[in-house]
Amino acid sequence: MELTFWTYEGPPHVGAIRIANSMQGVHLLLHSPQGDTYADLLFTMIERNNHRPPVTYTTFQARDLGGSTAELVTDTLRKTVARFKPSLLMVGDSCTAEIIQDQPGALAEGAGLDIPVVPLEMLAYARKENWGASETFYSLVRALLVRQAPPAGAQRPERPEGKRPSVNLLGPSSLGFRCRDDIIEVRKLFDTIGVDINVTAPLGASPQDLMRIPEADANVCLYPEVADAACSWLQRTFKQPTIKTVPIGVGATADFLQEVADTLQLDISPQTADAVCRLPWYSRSVDSTYLTGKRVFIFADATHAIAAARIARDEMGFEVVGLGTFSREQARDVRAVAKEYGLEALITDNYAEVEKAATELQPEMLLGTQMERHIAKKLGIGCVVISTPAHVQDFPARYSPQMGFEGANVIFDTWVHPLMMGLEEHLLAMFREDFEFNDNATPSHLACVGGTGHRPEQDSVANGVAVWDSDAEKELKKIPFFVRGKARRNTEQYAAERGVASINVETLYEAKAHYSR
Amino acid sequence: MTGAVLASDTARQARFPVQQERGQRAVFCGLTSIIWLHRKIQDAFFLVVGSRTCAHLIQSAAGVMIFAEPRFATAVLQDKDLAGLADANEELDRVAAQVIARRPEIRTIFLVSSCPSEVIKLDLGNAAQRLGEIYGGRVKFVDYSGSGIETTFTQGEDRCLESLTAQLPADTSDKLSLMVCGTLPDVVEDQFARIFEQLGIGPVRFFPARNSDDMPPVGSNTRLLLAQPYLGDTARALINRGAQLLAAPYPYGAEGTSAWLQAAATEWGIPASTFESVTAAPRARAEHAVAVQTRTLAGKRISFLPDSQLEIPLARFLQRECQMELGEIGTPFFDQQILAGELPLLPEGLRITEGQELDDQLDRVRQLQPDLTVCGMGIANPLEAEGLRTKWSIELVFTPVQGYDQAGDLAGLFTRPLLRKAQLGAQIWN
């Protein structure tokens, strides 16, 4: 058993529902107990869909376990196909159904339906949501395209002269982070350089669309968590190259365009020369100077964590003090990036470990998921959600991509927002006893959302190692709150290393000098 | 044949043909009740033993609230836990120790079973007893089922309180005492306490209490008044411990609240004049507040999809006090004993459906085209998009709605969706 306060991902069958809900003409039959229909709310409330997800649940109860739950599956199967008339049916188990092993996929395949049936293997006790989405998308692509596969060793024919190059956008899905707007932004990029979009999938695609995937010149793997497995199979089977750079951030978008150009053998420099992106100028303008060296801790899905690290360091001028992900499938990529930043990547799906790391690092801001907002509240620091799991406020009405040049503009605004603004930060450090603007107050530009603005005093991290004398404690309180935790920790560590039993004002400043950058 | 059955059946069934329906059910499981129970019992921790699905459900429901320190968590079963049960008990002890280390101030830990833990027959009753002995007195352990296969939504509270019943101290005094059973918002609880005091009814104790150590005693002098219509198993467990259930409608609206208070007043032999003088003013206030909302609600037709078992008492309030017309009333579970005070107040020929076949039920809603449909959040936006107005049902459990001074608010919950449509106009709606 694993004690779980918050889970970064849902179970794998939620990933399967995301694929079904992304697509047109696909229905999912899920063998599951009463109550698992809560998952519908993710789509109707968080994503505010105006339709029910195309999922039928068997919703068995305890009394059904005495009888034949397999019969319930066949019965539901028949009714579902008759009512919804999908062009393809996926069939899977939720975690409880996996234990009772009715094999609904096999039952459906043997039911003589006149539509394609794709059975799903969900492994609920070993795998999670993104894997479930990836496996479902891969199973669908494979089931629909395996009969079109060219013989082994066959070469892909050259693109005919005069035909515009085209790509597939693979990975965007329902309940993905800002997928709705990312694909609009990426389409704009491709439009600028004269490349057509063949199929976007799974979001908005039908099974018939998936069957056209091999017609494109390359696959763009926008969200590796969902599309990596399918892209690899397409590359092996149809010799379709995969474009792997994820265009989040200014630099990454430029690299992405370069990779597209190289892969499709295009000269795109004239078209991209006048691309409009405000992040570089905003970040260079003097108002942003105080952002330099702000210490940020990043924890997200692999794709967004890697992208955020690059933006944070190279485009915002922050210091990345921690980097991690819950995406075990992409852990290797995150480890490699972390190494470049001189960090050890934190690979975990245990919220308590993330909390512990954040508490030790005492960053000035968290770039994370909905879960990191809990940690940020506890530590009294700012937080920006950069990845799923996300809640309803991160499925906004306004255009809010993360990808491409407009995505970079959105990111600049969003990341700066929770930080205290420059003048206020200066004045707080100069005058500490203001009745209105003080450590316990929320940054005043956030006052409308600030609640009580209570900032809990940090506990000593090095427990009981050294005692603070009262002058030193008072002095410590003069350090602005967002770096105070770090200062306390450094001083205690400094004292511990030198066997100092009592910390006075001198120790505090010695430690400061010692650790100053 | 049918005639013979009807003739020998109770009057209840002759007046209300309760239809039973089976099929896909769009309802919450009992784990969801943790969302309000953890706020009510402040020194308790709810540890679900289940899968990632269970953890995901609770956080999807509670996720909008940012907690500095949550008072619930899930012991997520892993592959290796499914292999052997002995191992699972050791695992549970380890997880419980982690919880206690992180939250030393917790006095009661509820071990809540789920579909997966029940299907593999993990005995949490045993585990609770064992852990109770290990932490002797410092932390209490109570087990109950919140699984979807056993419980629907508010039934989680029923199982929780039923399980607590065994641990309630025995009331050995020879004086009558009143136990008000069912989680109420603090403000409502305080209002009821004041009214009972003015009536001269007491001592009055609320179950569950706000802290684990203040749970009320029970004995043969305990008179039981249910504040929530989903507590059948708890009521029967309390009856087994000697308590006597006072049959009453539920305290929704002016009429429901008066009748509910009257049940206790009768038991205590409170003179009619006292009852009148204590309740006249708040009752008049409630009637006035409801009348304001009735201007919008009168003549409108409402249907309920099954969710919380609040459906029947609410339908009674909306029909009798707000002059709404009733379409189909769906309830997840129809408990005749618990509804004894409500049934005489319902109109003849009402269609009550116990259970659900979701798609068929939605077809009936579409055919009836009610002015308002009370339904869950998985259905509400899709029905709105079809042009039907909805009132999402979970709010009825999360809002102070009982008692005189909430009667207007309760009616207001149903008025608001209708007013909103009028205010935003047809243009934005379509």
PDB file of C-alpha atoms in Angstrom, chain B residues 59-296:
ATOM      1  CA  GLN B  59      -9.358  14.791  -4.819  1.00  0.00           C
ATOM      2  CA  SER B  60     -11.450  15.575  -7.880  1.00  0.00           C
ATOM      3  CA  ALA B  61     -14.321  16.392  -5.535  1.00  0.00           C
ATOM      4  CA  ALA B  62     -12.256  18.263  -2.932  1.00  0.00           C
ATOM      5  CA  GLY B  63      -9.542  19.519  -5.242  1.00  0.00           C
ATOM      6  CA  VAL B  64     -10.809  23.064  -5.579  1.00  0.00           C
ATOM      7  CA  MET B  65     -10.078  23.609  -1.902  1.00  0.00           C
ATOM      8  CA  ILE B  66      -6.384  24.118  -1.326  1.00  0.00           C
ATOM      9  CA  PHE B  67      -5.510  22.432   1.936  1.00  0.00           C
ATOM     10  CA  ALA B  68      -2.387  23.169   3.914  1.00  0.00           C
ATOM     11  CA  GLU B  69      -2.921  19.800   5.581  1.00  0.00           C
ATOM     12  CA  PRO B  70      -5.619  17.419   4.366  1.00  0.00           C
ATOM     13  CA  ARG B  71      -7.554  15.295   6.857  1.00  0.00           C
ATOM     14  CA  PHE B  72      -8.099  12.428   4.450  1.00  0.00           C
ATOM     15  CA  ALA B  73      -5.915  10.186   2.340  1.00  0.00           C
ATOM     16  CA  THR B  74      -5.935   6.882   0.511  1.00  0.00           C
ATOM     17  CA  ALA B  75      -3.840   3.793   1.142  1.00  0.00           C
ATOM     18  CA  VAL B  76      -3.540   2.896  -2.522  1.00  0.00           C
ATOM     19  CA  LEU B  77      -3.413  -0.863  -3.151  1.00  0.00           C
ATOM     20  CA  GLN B  78      -0.490  -2.028  -5.243  1.00  0.00           C
ATOM     21  CA  ASP B  79      -0.041  -5.169  -7.303  1.00  0.00           C
ATOM     22  CA  LYS B  80       1.742  -6.861  -4.451  1.00  0.00           C
ATOM     23  CA  ASP B  81      -1.127  -6.169  -2.053  1.00  0.00           C
ATOM     24  CA  LEU B  82      -3.485  -8.116  -4.269  1.00  0.00           C
ATOM     25  CA  ALA B  83      -1.272 -11.165  -4.042  1.00  0.00           C
ATOM     26  CA  GLY B  84      -1.694 -12.039  -0.354  1.00  0.00           C
ATOM     27  CA  LEU B  85      -3.878 -10.799   2.469  1.00  0.00           C
ATOM     28  CA  ALA B  86      -1.564 -11.288   5.463  1.00  0.00           C
ATOM     29  CA  ASP B  87       0.834  -8.900   3.859  1.00  0.00           C
ATOM     30  CA  ALA B  88      -1.925  -6.327   3.446  1.00  0.00           C
ATOM     31  CA  ASN B  89      -2.491  -6.157   7.210  1.00  0.00           C
ATOM     32  CA  GLU B  90       1.141  -5.330   7.865  1.00  0.00           C
ATOM     33  CA  GLU B  91       0.971  -2.757   5.112  1.00  0.00           C
ATOM     34  CA  LEU B  92      -2.062  -1.178   6.730  1.00  0.00           C
ATOM     35  CA  ASP B  93      -0.297  -0.936  10.099  1.00  0.00           C
ATOM     36  CA  ARG B  94       2.624   0.779   8.418  1.00  0.00           C
ATOM     37  CA  VAL B  95       0.392   3.286   6.632  1.00  0.00           C
ATOM     38  CA  ALA B  96      -1.565   4.001   9.836  1.00  0.00           C
ATOM     39  CA  ALA B  97       1.712   4.735  11.603  1.00  0.00           C
ATOM     40  CA  GLN B  98       2.633   7.190   8.845  1.00  0.00           C
ATOM     41  CA  VAL B  99      -0.668   9.004   9.252  1.00  0.00           C
ATOM     42  CA  ILE B 100      -0.263   9.234  13.025  1.00  0.00           C
ATOM     43  CA  ALA B 101       3.309  10.489  12.708  1.00  0.00           C
ATOM     44  CA  ARG B 102       2.198  13.226  10.328  1.00  0.00           C
ATOM     45  CA  ARG B 103      -0.950  14.182  12.248  1.00  0.00           C
ATOM     46  CA  PRO B 104      -0.301  13.544  15.964  1.00  0.00           C
ATOM     47  CA  GLU B 105      -3.353  15.572  17.006  1.00  0.00           C
ATOM     48  CA  ILE B 106      -5.793  13.177  15.292  1.00  0.00           C
ATOM     49  CA  ARG B 107      -8.040  11.329  17.779  1.00  0.00           C
ATOM     50  CA  THR B 108     -10.035   9.041  15.488  1.00  0.00           C
ATOM     51  CA  ILE B 109      -8.975   7.352  12.292  1.00  0.00           C
ATOM     52  CA  PHE B 110     -11.732   6.024  10.098  1.00  0.00           C
ATOM     53  CA  LEU B 111     -10.634   3.095   7.964  1.00  0.00           C
ATOM     54  CA  VAL B 112     -12.929   3.373   4.974  1.00  0.00           C
ATOM     55  CA  SER B 113     -13.290   0.379   2.706  1.00  0.00           C
ATOM     56  CA  SER B 114     -13.787   0.675  -1.037  1.00  0.00           C
ATOM     57  CA  CYS B 115     -14.832  -1.542  -3.937  1.00  0.00           C
ATOM     58  CA  PRO B 116     -11.367  -3.046  -4.448  1.00  0.00           C
ATOM     59  CA  SER B 117     -10.755  -3.680  -0.750  1.00  0.00           C
ATOM     60  CA  GLU B 118     -14.179  -5.306  -0.416  1.00  0.00           C
ATOM     61  CA  VAL B 119     -13.816  -7.445  -3.513  1.00  0.00           C
ATOM     62  CA  ILE B 120     -10.514  -8.841  -2.226  1.00  0.00           C
ATOM     63  CA  LYS B 121     -12.227  -9.177   1.189  1.00  0.00           C
ATOM     64  CA  LEU B 122      -9.738  -7.199   3.201  1.00  0.00           C
ATOM     65  CA  ASP B 123     -11.139  -7.242   6.746  1.00  0.00           C
ATOM     66  CA  LEU B 124     -10.928  -3.664   7.973  1.00  0.00           C
ATOM     67  CA  GLY B 125     -13.050  -4.477  11.037  1.00  0.00           C
ATOM     68  CA  ASN B 126     -10.291  -6.725  12.216  1.00  0.00           C
ATOM     69  CA  ALA B 127      -7.668  -4.163  11.321  1.00  0.00           C
ATOM     70  CA  ALA B 128      -9.507  -1.429  13.246  1.00  0.00           C
ATOM     71  CA  GLN B 129      -9.646  -3.617  16.314  1.00  0.00           C
ATOM     72  CA  ARG B 130      -5.977  -4.547  16.077  1.00  0.00           C
ATOM     73  CA  LEU B 131      -4.863  -0.963  15.520  1.00  0.00           C
ATOM     74  CA  GLY B 132      -7.146   0.214  18.335  1.00  0.00           C
ATOM     75  CA  GLU B 133      -5.279  -2.097  20.676  1.00  0.00           C
ATOM     76  CA  ILE B 134      -1.881  -1.002  19.407  1.00  0.00           C
ATOM     77  CA  TYR B 135      -2.650   2.681  19.942  1.00  0.00           C
ATOM     78  CA  GLY B 136      -4.739   1.926  23.059  1.00  0.00           C
ATOM     79  CA  GLY B 137      -6.818   4.980  23.865  1.00  0.00           C
ATOM     80  CA  ARG B 138      -4.575   7.506  22.139  1.00  0.00           C
ATOM     81  CA  VAL B 139      -6.190   7.061  18.742  1.00  0.00           C
ATOM     82  CA  LYS B 140      -9.497   5.323  18.099  1.00  0.00           C
ATOM     83  CA  PHE B 141     -10.020   3.302  14.945  1.00  0.00           C
ATOM     84  CA  VAL B 142     -13.423   2.859  13.318  1.00  0.00           C
ATOM     85  CA  ASP B 143     -14.101   1.024  10.079  1.00  0.00           C
ATOM     86  CA  TYR B 144     -16.938   1.480   7.628  1.00  0.00           C
ATOM     87  CA  SER B 145     -17.757   0.967   3.980  1.00  0.00           C
ATOM     88  CA  GLY B 146     -17.815   3.800   1.494  1.00  0.00           C
ATOM     89  CA  SER B 147     -17.621   1.540  -1.539  1.00  0.00           C
ATOM     90  CA  GLY B 148     -19.723   2.067  -4.631  1.00  0.00           C
ATOM     91  CA  ILE B 149     -20.839  -1.537  -4.625  1.00  0.00           C
ATOM     92  CA  GLU B 150     -22.354  -1.089  -1.140  1.00  0.00           C
ATOM     93  CA  THR B 151     -23.183   2.599  -0.801  1.00  0.00           C
ATOM     94  CA  THR B 152     -24.488   5.550  -2.778  1.00  0.00           C
ATOM     95  CA  PHE B 153     -23.244   9.054  -1.923  1.00  0.00           C
ATOM     96  CA  THR B 154     -24.858  10.068   1.428  1.00  0.00           C
ATOM     97  CA  GLN B 155     -25.080   6.423   2.496  1.00  0.00           C
ATOM     98  CA  GLY B 156     -21.372   6.824   3.280  1.00  0.00           C
ATOM     99  CA  GLU B 157     -22.395   9.001   6.221  1.00  0.00           C
ATOM    100  CA  ASP B 158     -24.959   6.387   7.243  1.00  0.00           C
ATOM    101  CA  ARG B 159     -22.299   3.670   7.338  1.00  0.00           C
ATOM    102  CA  CYS B 160     -19.866   5.953   9.146  1.00  0.00           C
ATOM    103  CA  LEU B 161     -22.354   6.849  11.881  1.00  0.00           C
ATOM    104  CA  GLU B 162     -23.666   3.280  12.087  1.00  0.00           C
ATOM    105  CA  SER B 163     -20.139   2.126  12.771  1.00  0.00           C
ATOM    106  CA  LEU B 164     -19.601   4.819  15.412  1.00  0.00           C
ATOM    107  CA  THR B 165     -22.807   3.703  17.128  1.00  0.00           C
ATOM    108  CA  ALA B 166     -21.114   0.646  18.609  1.00  0.00           C
ATOM    109  CA  GLN B 167     -18.563   2.887  20.345  1.00  0.00           C
ATOM    110  CA  LEU B 168     -21.035   5.376  21.824  1.00  0.00           C
ATOM    111  CA  PRO B 169     -21.081   5.343  25.623  1.00  0.00           C
ATOM    112  CA  ALA B 170     -24.146   3.843  27.309  1.00  0.00           C
ATOM    113  CA  ASP B 171     -26.605   6.394  28.673  1.00  0.00           C
ATOM    114  CA  THR B 172     -27.606   5.084  32.094  1.00  0.00           C
ATOM    115  CA  SER B 173     -29.456   8.168  33.324  1.00  0.00           C
ATOM    116  CA  ASP B 174     -33.184   7.806  33.935  1.00  0.00           C
ATOM    117  CA  LYS B 175     -33.986  11.045  32.181  1.00  0.00           C
ATOM    118  CA  LEU B 176     -35.205  11.392  28.593  1.00  0.00           C
ATOM    119  CA  SER B 177     -32.639  12.794  26.200  1.00  0.00           C
ATOM    120  CA  LEU B 178     -32.882  13.821  22.562  1.00  0.00           C
ATOM    121  CA  MET B 179     -30.363  12.750  19.970  1.00  0.00           C
ATOM    122  CA  VAL B 180     -30.435  14.665  16.689  1.00  0.00           C
ATOM    123  CA  CYS B 181     -28.809  12.413  14.142  1.00  0.00           C
ATOM    124  CA  GLY B 182     -27.165  13.472  10.871  1.00  0.00           C
ATOM    125  CA  THR B 183     -24.496  15.977   9.907  1.00  0.00           C
ATOM    126  CA  LEU B 184     -25.868  19.514   9.978  1.00  0.00           C
ATOM    127  CA  PRO B 185     -24.059  22.754   9.224  1.00  0.00           C
ATOM    128  CA  ASP B 186     -22.863  24.302  12.500  1.00  0.00           C
ATOM    129  CA  VAL B 187     -25.164  27.295  12.140  1.00  0.00           C
ATOM    130  CA  VAL B 188     -28.227  25.055  11.751  1.00  0.00           C
ATOM    131  CA  GLU B 189     -27.196  22.910  14.683  1.00  0.00           C
ATOM    132  CA  ASP B 190     -26.943  26.011  16.861  1.00  0.00           C
ATOM    133  CA  GLN B 191     -30.371  27.232  15.765  1.00  0.00           C
ATOM    134  CA  PHE B 192     -31.991  23.896  16.602  1.00  0.00           C
ATOM    135  CA  ALA B 193     -30.217  23.787  19.975  1.00  0.00           C
ATOM    136  CA  ARG B 194     -31.673  27.221  20.833  1.00  0.00           C
ATOM    137  CA  ILE B 195     -35.204  26.244  19.801  1.00  0.00           C
ATOM    138  CA  PHE B 196     -35.110  23.007  21.805  1.00  0.00           C
ATOM    139  CA  GLU B 197     -33.893  24.951  24.806  1.00  0.00           C
ATOM    140  CA  GLN B 198     -36.703  27.476  24.472  1.00  0.00           C
ATOM    141  CA  LEU B 199     -39.188  24.620  24.218  1.00  0.00           C
ATOM    142  CA  GLY B 200     -37.790  23.029  27.350  1.00  0.00           C
ATOM    143  CA  ILE B 201     -36.614  19.895  25.543  1.00  0.00           C
ATOM    144  CA  GLY B 202     -33.347  18.485  26.723  1.00  0.00           C
ATOM    145  CA  PRO B 203     -30.697  17.414  27.089  1.00  0.00           C
ATOM    146  CA  VAL B 204     -30.174  17.595  23.308  1.00  0.00           C
ATOM    147  CA  ARG B 205     -27.135  16.033  21.725  1.00  0.00           C
ATOM    148  CA  PHE B 206     -26.036  16.036  18.134  1.00  0.00           C
ATOM    149  CA  PHE B 207     -24.606  13.027  16.359  1.00  0.00           C
ATOM    150  CA  PRO B 208     -21.991  13.233  14.973  1.00  0.00           C
ATOM    151  CA  ALA B 209     -20.470  15.688  17.426  1.00  0.00           C
ATOM    152  CA  ARG B 210     -17.847  18.197  16.330  1.00  0.00           C
ATOM    153  CA  ASN B 211     -15.122  16.275  18.156  1.00  0.00           C
ATOM    154  CA  SER B 212     -14.491  12.564  18.588  1.00  0.00           C
ATOM    155  CA  ASP B 213     -14.508  12.792  22.373  1.00  0.00           C
ATOM    156  CA  ASP B 214     -17.927  14.462  22.536  1.00  0.00           C
ATOM    157  CA  MET B 215     -19.969  11.750  20.818  1.00  0.00           C
ATOM    158  CA  PRO B 216     -23.344  11.405  22.567  1.00  0.00           C
ATOM    159  CA  PRO B 217     -24.317   8.518  24.848  1.00  0.00           C
ATOM    160  CA  VAL B 218     -27.232   6.262  23.898  1.00  0.00           C
ATOM    161  CA  GLY B 219     -29.659   4.172  25.936  1.00  0.00           C
ATOM    162  CA  SER B 220     -33.306   3.301  26.434  1.00  0.00           C
ATOM    163  CA  ASN B 221     -34.146   6.883  27.363  1.00  0.00           C
ATOM    164  CA  THR B 222     -32.705   8.228  24.135  1.00  0.00           C
ATOM    165  CA  ARG B 223     -35.238   9.652  21.726  1.00  0.00           C
ATOM    166  CA  LEU B 224     -33.980   9.823  18.200  1.00  0.00           C
ATOM    167  CA  LEU B 225     -34.807  12.534  15.711  1.00  0.00           C
ATOM    168  CA  LEU B 226     -33.286  12.168  12.258  1.00  0.00           C
ATOM    169  CA  ALA B 227     -32.097  15.385  10.655  1.00  0.00           C
ATOM    170  CA  GLN B 228     -31.199  13.607   7.404  1.00  0.00           C
ATOM    171  CA  PRO B 229     -33.284  11.152   5.408  1.00  0.00           C
ATOM    172  CA  TYR B 230     -30.428   8.789   4.537  1.00  0.00           C
ATOM    173  CA  LEU B 231     -29.645   7.337   7.953  1.00  0.00           C
ATOM    174  CA  GLY B 232     -31.654   4.121   7.966  1.00  0.00           C
ATOM    175  CA  ASP B 233     -28.852   1.813   9.105  1.00  0.00           C
ATOM    176  CA  THR B 234     -27.670   4.256  11.764  1.00  0.00           C
ATOM    177  CA  ALA B 235     -31.216   4.632  13.078  1.00  0.00           C
ATOM    178  CA  ARG B 236     -31.664   0.863  13.275  1.00  0.00           C
ATOM    179  CA  ALA B 237     -28.304   0.465  15.055  1.00  0.00           C
ATOM    180  CA  LEU B 238     -29.328   3.118  17.586  1.00  0.00           C
ATOM    181  CA  ILE B 239     -32.706   1.438  18.028  1.00  0.00           C
ATOM    182  CA  ASN B 240     -30.817  -1.769  18.786  1.00  0.00           C
ATOM    183  CA  ARG B 241     -29.051   0.100  21.542  1.00  0.00           C
ATOM    184  CA  GLY B 242     -32.374   1.106  23.059  1.00  0.00           C
ATOM    185  CA  ALA B 243     -33.102   4.421  21.367  1.00  0.00           C
ATOM    186  CA  GLN B 244     -36.627   5.161  20.171  1.00  0.00           C
ATOM    187  CA  LEU B 245     -37.084   6.728  16.763  1.00  0.00           C
ATOM    188  CA  LEU B 246     -39.515   9.654  16.584  1.00  0.00           C
ATOM    189  CA  ALA B 247     -41.264   9.506  13.207  1.00  0.00           C
ATOM    190  CA  ALA B 248     -41.271  12.917  11.587  1.00  0.00           C
ATOM    191  CA  PRO B 249     -40.923  14.594   8.238  1.00  0.00           C
ATOM    192  CA  TYR B 250     -37.529  16.151   7.644  1.00  0.00           C
ATOM    193  CA  PRO B 251     -36.873  19.758   8.649  1.00  0.00           C
ATOM    194  CA  TYR B 252     -37.150  21.362   5.220  1.00  0.00           C
ATOM    195  CA  GLY B 253     -39.329  24.429   4.939  1.00  0.00           C
ATOM    196  CA  ALA B 254     -41.659  25.951   7.523  1.00  0.00           C
ATOM    197  CA  GLU B 255     -44.011  22.989   7.546  1.00  0.00           C
ATOM    198  CA  GLY B 256     -41.327  20.313   7.668  1.00  0.00           C
ATOM    199  CA  THR B 257     -39.402  22.068  10.427  1.00  0.00           C
ATOM    200  CA  SER B 258     -42.534  22.587  12.538  1.00  0.00           C
ATOM    201  CA  ALA B 259     -43.580  18.964  12.188  1.00  0.00           C
ATOM    202  CA  TRP B 260     -40.058  17.807  12.983  1.00  0.00           C
ATOM    203  CA  LEU B 261     -39.890  19.927  16.141  1.00  0.00           C
ATOM    204  CA  GLN B 262     -43.425  18.870  17.038  1.00  0.00           C
ATOM    205  CA  ALA B 263     -42.389  15.208  17.095  1.00  0.00           C
ATOM    206  CA  ALA B 264     -39.948  15.987  19.913  1.00  0.00           C
ATOM    207  CA  ALA B 265     -42.359  18.373  21.653  1.00  0.00           C
ATOM    208  CA  THR B 266     -45.049  15.700  21.732  1.00  0.00           C
ATOM    209  CA  GLU B 267     -42.634  13.182  23.217  1.00  0.00           C
ATOM    210  CA  TRP B 268     -41.635  15.674  25.911  1.00  0.00           C
ATOM    211  CA  GLY B 269     -45.257  16.649  26.554  1.00  0.00           C
ATOM    212  CA  ILE B 270     -44.659  20.301  25.744  1.00  0.00           C
ATOM    213  CA  PRO B 271     -47.947  22.257  25.889  1.00  0.00           C
ATOM    214  CA  ALA B 272     -49.308  23.467  22.553  1.00  0.00           C
ATOM    215  CA  SER B 273     -49.247  27.048  23.809  1.00  0.00           C
ATOM    216  CA  THR B 274     -45.508  26.855  24.542  1.00  0.00           C
ATOM    217  CA  PHE B 275     -44.824  25.287  21.168  1.00  0.00           C
ATOM    218  CA  GLU B 276     -46.833  28.001  19.481  1.00  0.00           C
ATOM    219  CA  SER B 277     -45.123  30.848  21.314  1.00  0.00           C
ATOM    220  CA  VAL B 278     -41.629  29.523  20.581  1.00  0.00           C
ATOM    221  CA  THR B 279     -42.182  28.638  16.922  1.00  0.00           C
ATOM    222  CA  ALA B 280     -44.684  31.265  15.738  1.00  0.00           C
ATOM    223  CA  ALA B 281     -42.146  33.979  14.953  1.00  0.00           C
ATOM    224  CA  PRO B 282     -39.514  31.857  13.148  1.00  0.00           C
ATOM    225  CA  ARG B 283     -42.265  29.994  11.347  1.00  0.00           C
ATOM    226  CA  ALA B 284     -43.742  33.248  10.071  1.00  0.00           C
ATOM    227  CA  ARG B 285     -40.284  34.366   8.979  1.00  0.00           C
ATOM    228  CA  ALA B 286     -39.777  31.101   7.100  1.00  0.00           C
ATOM    229  CA  GLU B 287     -43.179  31.307   5.411  1.00  0.00           C
ATOM    230  CA  HIS B 288     -42.503  34.846   4.303  1.00  0.00           C
ATOM    231  CA  ALA B 289     -39.070  33.978   2.927  1.00  0.00           C
ATOM    232  CA  VAL B 290     -40.451  31.001   1.024  1.00  0.00           C
ATOM    233  CA  ALA B 291     -43.351  33.065  -0.322  1.00  0.00           C
ATOM    234  CA  VAL B 292     -40.874  35.405  -2.000  1.00  0.00           C
ATOM    235  CA  GLN B 293     -39.342  32.480  -3.886  1.00  0.00           C
ATOM    236  CA  THR B 294     -42.719  30.915  -4.610  1.00  0.00           C
ATOM    237  CA  ARG B 295     -43.488  33.755  -6.998  1.00  0.00           C
ATOM    238  CA  THR B 296     -40.874  32.224  -9.296  1.00  0.00           C
TER     239      THR B 296
END
